[in-house]
Short mmCIF file of C-alpha atoms and ligand atoms in Angstrom, two decimals:
data_model
loop_
_atom_site.label_atom_id
_atom_site.label_comp_id
_atom_site.label_asym_id
_atom_site.label_seq_id
_atom_site.Cartn_x
_atom_site.Cartn_y
_atom_site.Cartn_z
CA MET A 987 136.33 -25.57 -10.92
CA ASP A 988 132.59 -25.04 -10.55
CA SER A 989 130.42 -25.09 -7.42
CA LYS A 990 129.83 -28.82 -7.68
CA ALA A 991 133.54 -29.58 -7.78
CA TRP A 992 134.33 -27.23 -4.91
CA PHE A 993 131.53 -28.74 -2.82
CA GLU A 994 132.87 -32.27 -3.37
CA ARG A 995 136.35 -31.10 -2.40
CA ALA A 996 135.12 -29.20 0.67
CA LYS A 997 133.12 -32.20 1.91
CA GLN A 998 136.36 -34.13 2.35
CA VAL A 999 137.66 -31.69 4.94
CA ILE A 1000 134.70 -29.68 6.27
CA PRO A 1001 131.74 -31.50 7.87
CA GLY A 1002 128.98 -31.40 5.27
CA GLY A 1003 131.21 -29.13 3.20
CA VAL A 1004 129.92 -26.07 5.04
CA ASN A 1005 130.77 -23.83 7.96
CA SER A 1006 127.10 -23.20 8.81
CA PRO A 1007 124.47 -25.89 8.15
CA VAL A 1008 121.90 -23.91 6.14
CA ARG A 1009 124.53 -23.37 3.43
CA ALA A 1010 124.38 -27.08 2.55
CA PHE A 1011 121.04 -26.51 0.74
CA ASN A 1012 119.35 -29.32 2.70
CA GLY A 1013 116.19 -27.21 2.77
CA VAL A 1014 115.97 -26.94 -1.01
CA GLY A 1015 118.12 -29.76 -2.38
CA GLY A 1016 120.76 -29.47 -5.06
CA THR A 1017 124.33 -28.22 -4.93
CA PRO A 1018 125.20 -25.10 -2.94
CA VAL A 1019 126.47 -22.13 -4.92
CA TYR A 1020 130.08 -21.02 -4.41
CA PHE A 1021 130.40 -17.26 -4.31
CA LYS A 1022 133.44 -15.56 -5.74
CA SER A 1023 132.83 -11.84 -5.38
CA GLY A 1024 130.07 -9.33 -4.82
CA LYS A 1025 129.40 -5.69 -5.60
CA GLY A 1026 126.19 -3.81 -4.83
CA ALA A 1027 123.18 -6.06 -5.36
CA LYS A 1028 125.07 -8.66 -7.38
CA VAL A 1029 127.40 -11.58 -6.80
CA GLN A 1030 129.63 -13.58 -9.14
CA THR A 1031 129.81 -17.32 -8.66
CA GLU A 1032 132.45 -20.00 -9.28
CA ASP A 1033 130.14 -21.22 -12.06
CA GLY A 1034 130.77 -18.01 -13.98
CA THR A 1035 127.25 -16.78 -13.40
CA GLU A 1036 126.04 -13.45 -12.04
CA LEU A 1037 123.20 -13.44 -9.51
CA VAL A 1038 121.09 -10.67 -8.00
CA ASP A 1039 121.42 -11.38 -4.29
CA PHE A 1040 118.35 -11.23 -2.04
CA CYS A 1041 120.04 -13.08 0.83
CA GLY A 1042 122.65 -10.43 1.70
CA SER A 1043 124.75 -12.78 3.83
CA TRP A 1044 121.61 -13.37 5.95
CA GLY A 1045 121.26 -9.75 6.96
CA PRO A 1046 124.48 -7.78 7.44
CA LEU A 1047 124.69 -6.36 3.92
CA ILE A 1048 122.01 -3.69 4.13
CA LEU A 1049 124.21 -1.46 1.95
CA GLY A 1050 124.85 -4.23 -0.56
CA HIS A 1051 128.15 -6.00 -1.25
CA ALA A 1052 131.50 -4.25 -0.91
CA ARG A 1053 130.23 -0.70 -0.61
CA ASP A 1054 133.24 1.50 -1.47
CA GLU A 1055 133.24 3.60 1.70
CA VAL A 1056 133.01 0.52 3.93
CA VAL A 1057 135.79 -1.28 2.07
CA GLU A 1058 137.99 1.83 2.35
CA ALA A 1059 137.35 2.06 6.08
CA VAL A 1060 138.24 -1.61 6.51
CA ALA A 1061 141.43 -1.29 4.41
CA LYS A 1062 142.57 1.71 6.42
CA ALA A 1063 141.85 0.04 9.76
CA ALA A 1064 143.57 -3.17 8.65
CA ALA A 1065 146.68 -1.26 7.57
CA ASP A 1066 146.79 0.33 11.02
CA GLY A 1067 146.81 -3.05 12.80
CA LEU A 1068 144.45 -6.02 12.73
CA THR A 1069 144.05 -6.45 16.45
CA PHE A 1070 145.58 -5.18 19.66
CA GLY A 1071 143.68 -6.87 22.46
CA ALA A 1072 143.86 -3.44 24.03
CA ASN A 1073 141.66 -0.35 23.98
CA THR A 1074 141.23 1.85 20.91
CA ALA A 1075 139.67 5.27 20.46
CA LYS A 1076 137.48 3.88 17.68
CA GLU A 1077 135.66 1.39 19.92
CA ALA A 1078 134.75 4.20 22.32
CA GLU A 1079 133.48 6.30 19.39
CA PHE A 1080 131.54 3.32 18.06
CA ALA A 1081 129.90 2.72 21.45
CA GLU A 1082 129.02 6.44 21.62
CA LEU A 1083 127.44 6.25 18.17
CA VAL A 1084 125.38 3.15 19.01
CA CYS A 1085 124.21 4.63 22.33
CA SER A 1086 123.28 7.92 20.65
CA LEU A 1087 121.27 6.16 17.94
CA VAL A 1088 119.62 3.77 20.42
CA PRO A 1089 118.76 5.78 23.55
CA GLU A 1090 117.58 2.58 25.32
CA MET A 1091 121.19 1.43 25.26
CA GLU A 1092 122.80 3.46 28.01
CA MET A 1093 125.90 1.30 27.81
CA VAL A 1094 127.08 -1.25 25.29
CA ARG A 1095 129.65 -4.03 25.15
CA LEU A 1096 131.03 -5.44 21.91
CA VAL A 1097 131.54 -9.14 21.21
CA SER A 1098 132.24 -11.08 18.01
CA SER A 1099 128.90 -12.62 17.00
CA GLY A 1100 125.18 -12.51 17.60
CA THR A 1101 125.36 -15.83 19.42
CA GLU A 1102 127.89 -14.43 21.85
CA ALA A 1103 125.82 -11.28 22.39
CA VAL A 1104 122.74 -13.30 23.35
CA MET A 1105 124.77 -15.67 25.52
CA THR A 1106 126.09 -12.68 27.42
CA ALA A 1107 122.65 -11.09 27.70
CA ILE A 1108 121.25 -14.26 29.29
CA ARG A 1109 124.14 -14.60 31.73
CA LEU A 1110 123.80 -10.94 32.62
CA ALA A 1111 120.05 -11.27 33.19
CA ARG A 1112 120.66 -14.25 35.46
CA GLY A 1113 123.44 -12.48 37.31
CA TYR A 1114 121.39 -9.32 37.73
CA THR A 1115 118.18 -10.99 38.91
CA GLY A 1116 119.74 -13.90 40.78
CA ARG A 1117 117.25 -16.15 38.96
CA ARG A 1118 117.82 -19.03 36.56
CA LYS A 1119 114.91 -19.56 34.20
CA ILE A 1120 114.26 -18.02 30.80
CA VAL A 1121 111.23 -17.72 28.54
CA LYS A 1122 111.69 -17.86 24.78
CA PHE A 1123 109.33 -18.18 21.83
CA ASP A 1124 108.91 -21.08 19.48
CA GLY A 1125 110.62 -20.36 16.14
CA CYS A 1126 112.74 -17.48 17.42
CA TYR A 1127 116.46 -18.14 16.93
CA HIS A 1128 118.95 -16.65 19.33
CA GLY A 1129 122.20 -18.24 18.21
CA HIS A 1130 123.58 -21.66 18.98
CA SER A 1131 124.35 -21.54 22.69
CA ASP A 1132 123.11 -24.59 24.62
CA TYR A 1133 120.10 -23.32 26.53
CA LEU A 1134 118.65 -21.46 23.54
CA LEU A 1135 118.71 -24.46 21.20
CA VAL A 1136 115.26 -25.44 22.27
CA ALA A 1137 112.48 -24.88 19.76
CA SER A 1138 114.73 -22.68 17.67
CA GLY A 1139 114.12 -21.34 14.22
CA SER A 1140 116.38 -20.84 11.24
CA GLY A 1141 118.77 -23.59 10.11
CA LEU A 1142 117.41 -25.89 12.77
CA LEU A 1143 114.00 -25.85 11.12
CA THR A 1144 115.42 -26.63 7.72
CA GLY A 1145 117.16 -29.61 9.27
CA GLY A 1146 113.84 -30.81 10.66
CA ILE A 1147 115.14 -30.82 14.22
CA SER A 1148 113.88 -28.52 16.91
CA SER A 1149 116.90 -28.95 19.11
CA SER A 1150 120.42 -30.35 19.00
CA ALA A 1151 122.27 -33.43 20.20
CA GLY A 1152 124.97 -32.65 22.70
CA VAL A 1153 122.88 -30.15 24.62
CA SER A 1154 122.50 -31.07 28.26
CA PRO A 1155 118.86 -31.50 29.29
CA ALA A 1156 119.84 -29.56 32.38
CA ALA A 1157 120.50 -26.51 30.19
CA THR A 1158 117.18 -26.59 28.38
CA ALA A 1159 115.19 -27.59 31.49
CA GLU A 1160 115.52 -23.98 32.58
CA VAL A 1161 113.90 -22.62 29.42
CA PHE A 1162 110.16 -22.21 28.95
CA VAL A 1163 108.90 -22.01 25.38
CA ALA A 1164 105.72 -20.21 24.32
CA PRO A 1165 104.26 -19.83 20.82
CA TYR A 1166 105.26 -16.55 19.17
CA ASN A 1167 102.51 -13.91 19.36
CA ASP A 1168 100.77 -15.85 22.15
CA LEU A 1169 100.76 -13.27 24.92
CA ALA A 1170 98.37 -15.30 27.08
CA ALA A 1171 100.76 -18.27 27.08
CA ALA A 1172 103.69 -16.08 28.10
CA GLN A 1173 101.60 -14.39 30.79
CA GLU A 1174 100.61 -17.76 32.21
CA ILE A 1175 104.24 -18.91 32.40
CA LEU A 1176 105.16 -15.69 34.16
CA ARG A 1177 102.19 -15.91 36.51
CA ASN A 1178 103.06 -19.45 37.58
CA ASN A 1179 106.86 -19.09 37.72
CA GLY A 1180 107.41 -15.35 37.93
CA GLY A 1181 109.75 -15.46 40.90
CA GLU A 1182 112.13 -17.80 39.08
CA ILE A 1183 112.32 -16.11 35.68
CA ALA A 1184 115.42 -14.09 34.90
CA ALA A 1185 114.39 -12.96 31.45
CA VAL A 1186 111.99 -13.16 28.56
CA ILE A 1187 113.85 -13.07 25.26
CA VAL A 1188 112.13 -12.36 21.96
CA GLU A 1189 112.84 -11.21 18.43
CA PRO A 1190 110.56 -8.15 18.36
CA ILE A 1191 109.99 -8.89 14.69
CA ALA A 1192 110.65 -12.58 14.15
CA GLY A 1193 113.04 -13.32 11.32
CA ASN A 1194 114.05 -16.92 11.79
CA MET A 1195 110.85 -18.75 10.88
CA GLY A 1196 110.41 -16.44 7.92
CA LEU A 1197 109.23 -12.90 8.58
CA VAL A 1198 106.58 -12.80 11.31
CA GLU A 1199 105.49 -9.47 12.74
CA PRO A 1200 104.34 -9.06 16.33
CA LEU A 1201 100.56 -8.78 16.67
CA PRO A 1202 99.32 -5.52 18.24
CA GLY A 1203 99.83 -5.62 22.00
CA PHE A 1204 102.22 -8.61 22.04
CA LEU A 1205 105.43 -6.72 22.82
CA GLU A 1206 103.64 -4.21 25.06
CA GLY A 1207 102.11 -7.11 26.99
CA LEU A 1208 105.49 -8.76 27.45
CA ARG A 1209 106.86 -5.48 28.76
CA THR A 1210 104.12 -5.18 31.36
CA ALA A 1211 104.23 -8.85 32.42
CA THR A 1212 108.03 -8.91 32.84
CA ALA A 1213 108.06 -5.66 34.80
CA GLU A 1214 105.39 -7.06 37.13
CA CYS A 1215 107.42 -10.13 38.07
CA GLY A 1216 110.86 -8.54 38.05
CA ALA A 1217 112.15 -10.41 35.00
CA LEU A 1218 114.18 -8.59 32.38
CA LEU A 1219 112.89 -8.16 28.84
CA ILE A 1220 115.53 -8.86 26.19
CA PHE A 1221 114.96 -7.85 22.59
CA ASP A 1222 117.15 -9.88 20.28
CA GLU A 1223 117.60 -7.39 17.45
CA VAL A 1224 120.46 -9.16 15.69
CA ILE A 1225 118.29 -9.05 12.55
CA ASN A 1226 115.98 -6.14 13.43
CA GLY A 1227 118.54 -3.60 14.63
CA PHE A 1228 119.14 -0.77 12.11
CA ARG A 1229 116.95 -2.68 9.66
CA LEU A 1230 113.91 -0.37 9.49
CA GLY A 1231 115.52 2.86 10.62
CA PRO A 1232 118.90 4.01 11.98
CA THR A 1233 118.08 2.56 15.41
CA THR A 1234 116.46 -0.52 16.96
CA TYR A 1235 112.94 -1.74 16.30
CA GLY A 1236 112.32 -1.48 20.05
CA HIS A 1237 113.10 2.22 19.91
CA MET A 1238 110.90 2.69 16.84
CA CYS A 1239 107.90 0.85 18.32
CA GLY A 1240 108.22 2.50 21.72
CA VAL A 1241 108.56 -0.67 23.81
CA LYS A 1242 111.62 -0.33 25.97
CA ALA A 1243 113.55 -3.54 26.56
CA ASP A 1244 115.97 -3.81 29.49
CA LEU A 1245 118.62 -5.34 27.28
CA THR A 1246 119.05 -5.42 23.51
CA THR A 1247 121.33 -7.65 21.46
CA LEU A 1248 122.70 -6.56 18.10
CA GLY A 1249 124.82 -8.15 15.37
CA LYS A 1250 124.74 -8.51 11.58
CA ILE A 1251 124.22 -4.91 10.27
CA ILE A 1252 126.30 -3.27 13.02
CA GLY A 1253 129.38 -5.09 11.72
CA GLY A 1254 128.80 -4.08 8.11
CA GLY A 1255 129.83 -7.58 7.01
CA MET A 1256 132.57 -8.17 9.60
CA PRO A 1257 132.07 -10.43 12.64
CA ILE A 1258 130.56 -8.45 15.51
CA GLY A 1259 127.87 -8.53 18.15
CA ALA A 1260 126.78 -6.16 20.85
CA ILE A 1261 124.77 -6.19 24.00
CA GLY A 1262 123.45 -3.05 25.59
CA GLY A 1263 120.75 -1.58 27.74
CA ARG A 1264 120.04 -0.24 31.19
CA ARG A 1265 123.09 1.19 32.90
CA ASP A 1266 122.37 -0.51 36.25
CA VAL A 1267 122.16 -3.90 34.50
CA MET A 1268 125.17 -3.37 32.23
CA GLN A 1269 127.27 -2.38 35.24
CA LYS A 1270 126.98 -5.94 36.51
CA LEU A 1271 129.41 -6.98 33.76
CA ALA A 1272 133.04 -7.62 34.69
CA PRO A 1273 135.21 -5.76 35.57
CA LEU A 1274 132.58 -3.54 37.25
CA GLY A 1275 130.40 -6.39 38.41
CA PRO A 1276 130.35 -10.14 39.04
CA VAL A 1277 129.11 -11.33 35.61
CA TYR A 1278 132.11 -12.53 33.65
CA GLN A 1279 132.45 -11.94 29.92
CA ALA A 1280 135.55 -11.48 27.76
CA GLY A 1281 136.89 -11.80 24.22
CA THR A 1282 140.34 -11.72 22.61
CA LEU A 1283 138.92 -10.07 19.49
CA SER A 1284 136.04 -8.17 21.12
CA GLY A 1285 135.85 -4.64 19.75
CA ASN A 1286 138.19 -5.65 16.93
CA PRO A 1287 139.35 -2.48 15.15
CA VAL A 1288 138.65 -3.75 11.63
CA ALA A 1289 135.12 -4.92 12.52
CA VAL A 1290 134.46 -1.66 14.36
CA ALA A 1291 135.62 0.34 11.31
CA ALA A 1292 133.22 -1.56 9.02
CA GLY A 1293 130.36 -1.20 11.49
CA MET A 1294 131.02 2.47 12.16
CA LYS A 1295 131.04 3.39 8.47
CA THR A 1296 127.90 1.32 7.86
CA LEU A 1297 125.96 2.98 10.69
CA GLU A 1298 127.15 6.44 9.61
CA LEU A 1299 126.02 5.82 6.03
CA LEU A 1300 122.64 4.52 7.25
CA ARG A 1301 122.22 7.57 9.47
CA ASP A 1302 123.31 10.07 6.83
CA GLU A 1303 121.69 8.53 3.72
CA SER A 1304 118.63 6.97 5.35
CA PRO A 1305 117.84 4.48 2.56
CA TYR A 1306 114.92 3.11 4.60
CA LEU A 1307 111.98 4.65 2.77
CA ARG A 1308 113.43 3.50 -0.55
CA MET A 1309 113.86 -0.04 0.76
CA GLU A 1310 110.27 -0.02 2.06
CA ILE A 1311 108.98 1.09 -1.35
CA LEU A 1312 111.04 -1.58 -3.15
CA GLY A 1313 109.99 -4.19 -0.57
CA GLN A 1314 106.33 -3.34 -1.09
CA ARG A 1315 106.71 -3.44 -4.85
CA LEU A 1316 108.21 -6.91 -4.59
CA ALA A 1317 105.69 -8.31 -2.08
CA LYS A 1318 102.66 -6.85 -3.82
CA GLY A 1319 103.97 -8.15 -7.14
CA LEU A 1320 104.48 -11.67 -5.78
CA ASN A 1321 101.02 -11.69 -4.19
CA ARG A 1322 99.39 -10.42 -7.39
CA ILE A 1323 101.16 -12.90 -9.67
CA ALA A 1324 100.42 -15.79 -7.29
CA ALA A 1325 96.72 -14.84 -7.20
CA GLU A 1326 96.64 -14.78 -11.01
CA LYS A 1327 98.18 -18.25 -11.09
CA GLY A 1328 95.88 -19.57 -8.37
CA MET A 1329 98.97 -20.35 -6.29
CA ASP A 1330 98.79 -20.46 -2.49
CA LEU A 1331 101.21 -17.74 -1.45
CA HIS A 1332 101.34 -14.90 1.00
CA CYS A 1333 104.39 -12.67 0.92
CA ALA A 1334 105.14 -11.11 4.31
CA GLN A 1335 107.10 -7.86 4.03
CA ARG A 1336 108.37 -5.06 6.21
CA GLY A 1337 110.91 -2.56 4.91
CA GLY A 1338 113.54 -4.48 2.97
CA MET A 1339 112.62 -7.79 4.68
CA PHE A 1340 110.36 -10.26 2.93
CA THR A 1341 109.35 -13.93 3.02
CA PRO A 1342 107.14 -15.60 0.45
CA PHE A 1343 105.18 -18.10 2.54
CA PHE A 1344 103.66 -20.74 0.31
CA ARG A 1345 100.26 -20.71 1.94
CA LYS A 1346 97.31 -18.32 1.57
CA ALA A 1347 96.69 -17.38 5.17
CA PRO A 1348 99.03 -15.01 6.98
CA VAL A 1349 101.69 -16.54 9.22
CA ASN A 1350 101.65 -15.48 12.88
CA ASN A 1351 103.69 -18.21 14.54
CA LEU A 1352 105.82 -21.27 13.92
CA ALA A 1353 102.88 -23.66 13.49
CA ASP A 1354 101.58 -21.44 10.66
CA ALA A 1355 105.04 -21.30 9.06
CA LYS A 1356 105.42 -25.07 9.21
CA ALA A 1357 102.05 -25.48 7.48
CA CYS A 1358 103.51 -23.93 4.30
CA ASP A 1359 104.15 -25.92 1.14
CA ILE A 1360 107.88 -26.65 1.47
CA PRO A 1361 108.33 -28.54 -1.85
CA THR A 1362 106.85 -25.55 -3.72
CA HIS A 1363 109.31 -23.29 -1.93
CA ALA A 1364 112.16 -25.51 -3.12
CA ARG A 1365 110.82 -25.35 -6.68
CA TYR A 1366 110.59 -21.54 -6.39
CA PHE A 1367 114.14 -21.33 -5.01
CA HIS A 1368 115.69 -23.32 -7.86
CA HIS A 1369 113.61 -21.61 -10.54
CA MET A 1370 114.68 -18.19 -9.29
CA LEU A 1371 118.30 -19.35 -9.04
CA ASP A 1372 118.18 -20.59 -12.63
CA CYS A 1373 116.82 -17.16 -13.60
CA GLY A 1374 119.74 -15.39 -11.85
CA PHE A 1375 118.32 -14.58 -8.40
CA TYR A 1376 119.76 -15.83 -5.12
CA THR A 1377 117.24 -16.09 -2.29
CA PRO A 1378 117.75 -17.79 1.10
CA PRO A 1379 117.98 -21.56 0.56
CA SER A 1380 115.32 -22.34 3.18
CA ALA A 1381 111.58 -21.74 3.49
CA PHE A 1382 112.03 -20.40 7.03
CA GLU A 1383 114.20 -17.40 6.37
CA VAL A 1384 113.89 -13.72 5.64
CA ALA A 1385 115.09 -12.41 2.29
CA PHE A 1386 116.46 -8.90 2.02
CA VAL A 1387 116.18 -6.00 -0.39
CA SER A 1388 119.25 -3.85 0.25
CA ALA A 1389 119.95 -0.18 -0.34
CA ALA A 1390 121.91 -1.27 -3.42
CA HIS A 1391 118.88 -2.82 -5.12
CA ALA A 1392 117.06 -0.87 -7.80
CA GLU A 1393 113.51 -1.02 -9.14
CA ALA A 1394 114.82 -2.88 -12.19
CA HIS A 1395 116.09 -5.74 -9.97
CA ILE A 1396 112.66 -6.06 -8.37
CA ASP A 1397 110.84 -6.00 -11.69
CA ALA A 1398 113.17 -8.60 -13.18
CA PHE A 1399 112.61 -10.79 -10.10
CA LEU A 1400 108.83 -10.50 -10.56
CA GLU A 1401 109.06 -11.28 -14.24
CA ALA A 1402 111.06 -14.43 -13.48
CA PHE A 1403 108.59 -15.42 -10.76
CA GLY A 1404 105.79 -15.10 -13.31
CA LYS A 1405 107.38 -17.96 -15.25
CA LEU A 1406 107.43 -20.34 -12.25
C1 PLP B 2587 121.67 -14.39 13.30
C2 PLP B 2587 121.00 -14.29 14.61
C3 PLP B 2587 121.66 -14.62 15.81
C4 PLP B 2587 123.04 -15.23 15.83
O1 PLP B 2587 124.00 -14.39 15.31
P1 PLP B 2587 125.39 -15.03 14.78
O2 PLP B 2587 126.21 -13.83 14.44
O3 PLP B 2587 125.02 -15.89 13.62
O4 PLP B 2587 125.95 -15.82 15.90
C5 PLP B 2587 121.01 -14.38 17.00
N1 PLP B 2587 119.78 -13.87 17.03
C6 PLP B 2587 119.10 -13.55 15.91
C7 PLP B 2587 117.76 -12.95 16.01
C8 PLP B 2587 119.68 -13.78 14.67
O5 PLP B 2587 119.00 -13.51 13.56
#
């Protein structure tokens, strides 16, 4: 059975045939690809094809697919017991490792997804400050919890909806939304409502409207403005964390958030999330404090084993400079080829992250991203897929070069792009 046949079969029993909407290919059209296996930079599909993967499961696979050491760690942990719902030595060691690599995180709690991590961070900020309102930025995605599904990025953009049915207006009424990179707008919200704001949450490098870097002074300004009104600053680093170095982006750029959320990479491909930060804030979590949070599978030993081995390999091998060089080679190549063709394209890139925006001018916020040529992105996506390259099936996503990619993969990608 090929992808088409599996998709038809799945649609009978899974809504839309998918367990996460962006996988339905609504942003690019056509039939979603069914993956069979993966190793390093490559995946095998149910169609019998081999693809070089630049999606990397949307971010966790910074070491590539099925890295031997990670798989061994998972197999060993699984053999020792899949879950206990009780404490293990490994989760304490994992928390120690995360806190040592991210000094801003004085304490950390593990959960099972990025969504859950952010949900907990918001509840904690509200519980700590005794305030209710939140500020977020247009195009930043923070998972699918009710109050953050307002002006979200990622799959919600591809679907052409900026929010979701089934979300109580009461939940989103407590959320202010400012354009990304618009410090003045955020400052004004904080000036007018400062006493009511529990937290400002932001992706320090935005990765859910395509790759959008913070303009100079944006994050610093948020830090100052939140401190002035007593609101917490939350960096959602579910994509950024351990992406550009063996730590958070907040730590690398020197802007200290009160709370940081992690996910994706820190699970090495297994479901995990984490929230950490200031000790006095984290101590408000149950059982120490009044802010309730729990999870049957939180700190799951198999997920912790995968995450631990991944972080150790990142720390010890530091593939970051290599990924930056490969990322630059790819982005510069795309920009050069597009210029030669007279095609409107600007490839944003940082480390292994890249997004080819089909528009000439740089993209600094969601309005810029939405002004891109979406049909041309879809044509690019399918052309590259036909040539054996899997990129995110949406114009509003970050693609990833992993530590398992080689120069030859990048050059082959560029050669294929030249034939678009
Ligand atoms: C992916 C992502 C989330 C949600 O994580 P899940 O594990 O998919 O629930 C939250 N915030 C950001 C910035 C993300 O990229």
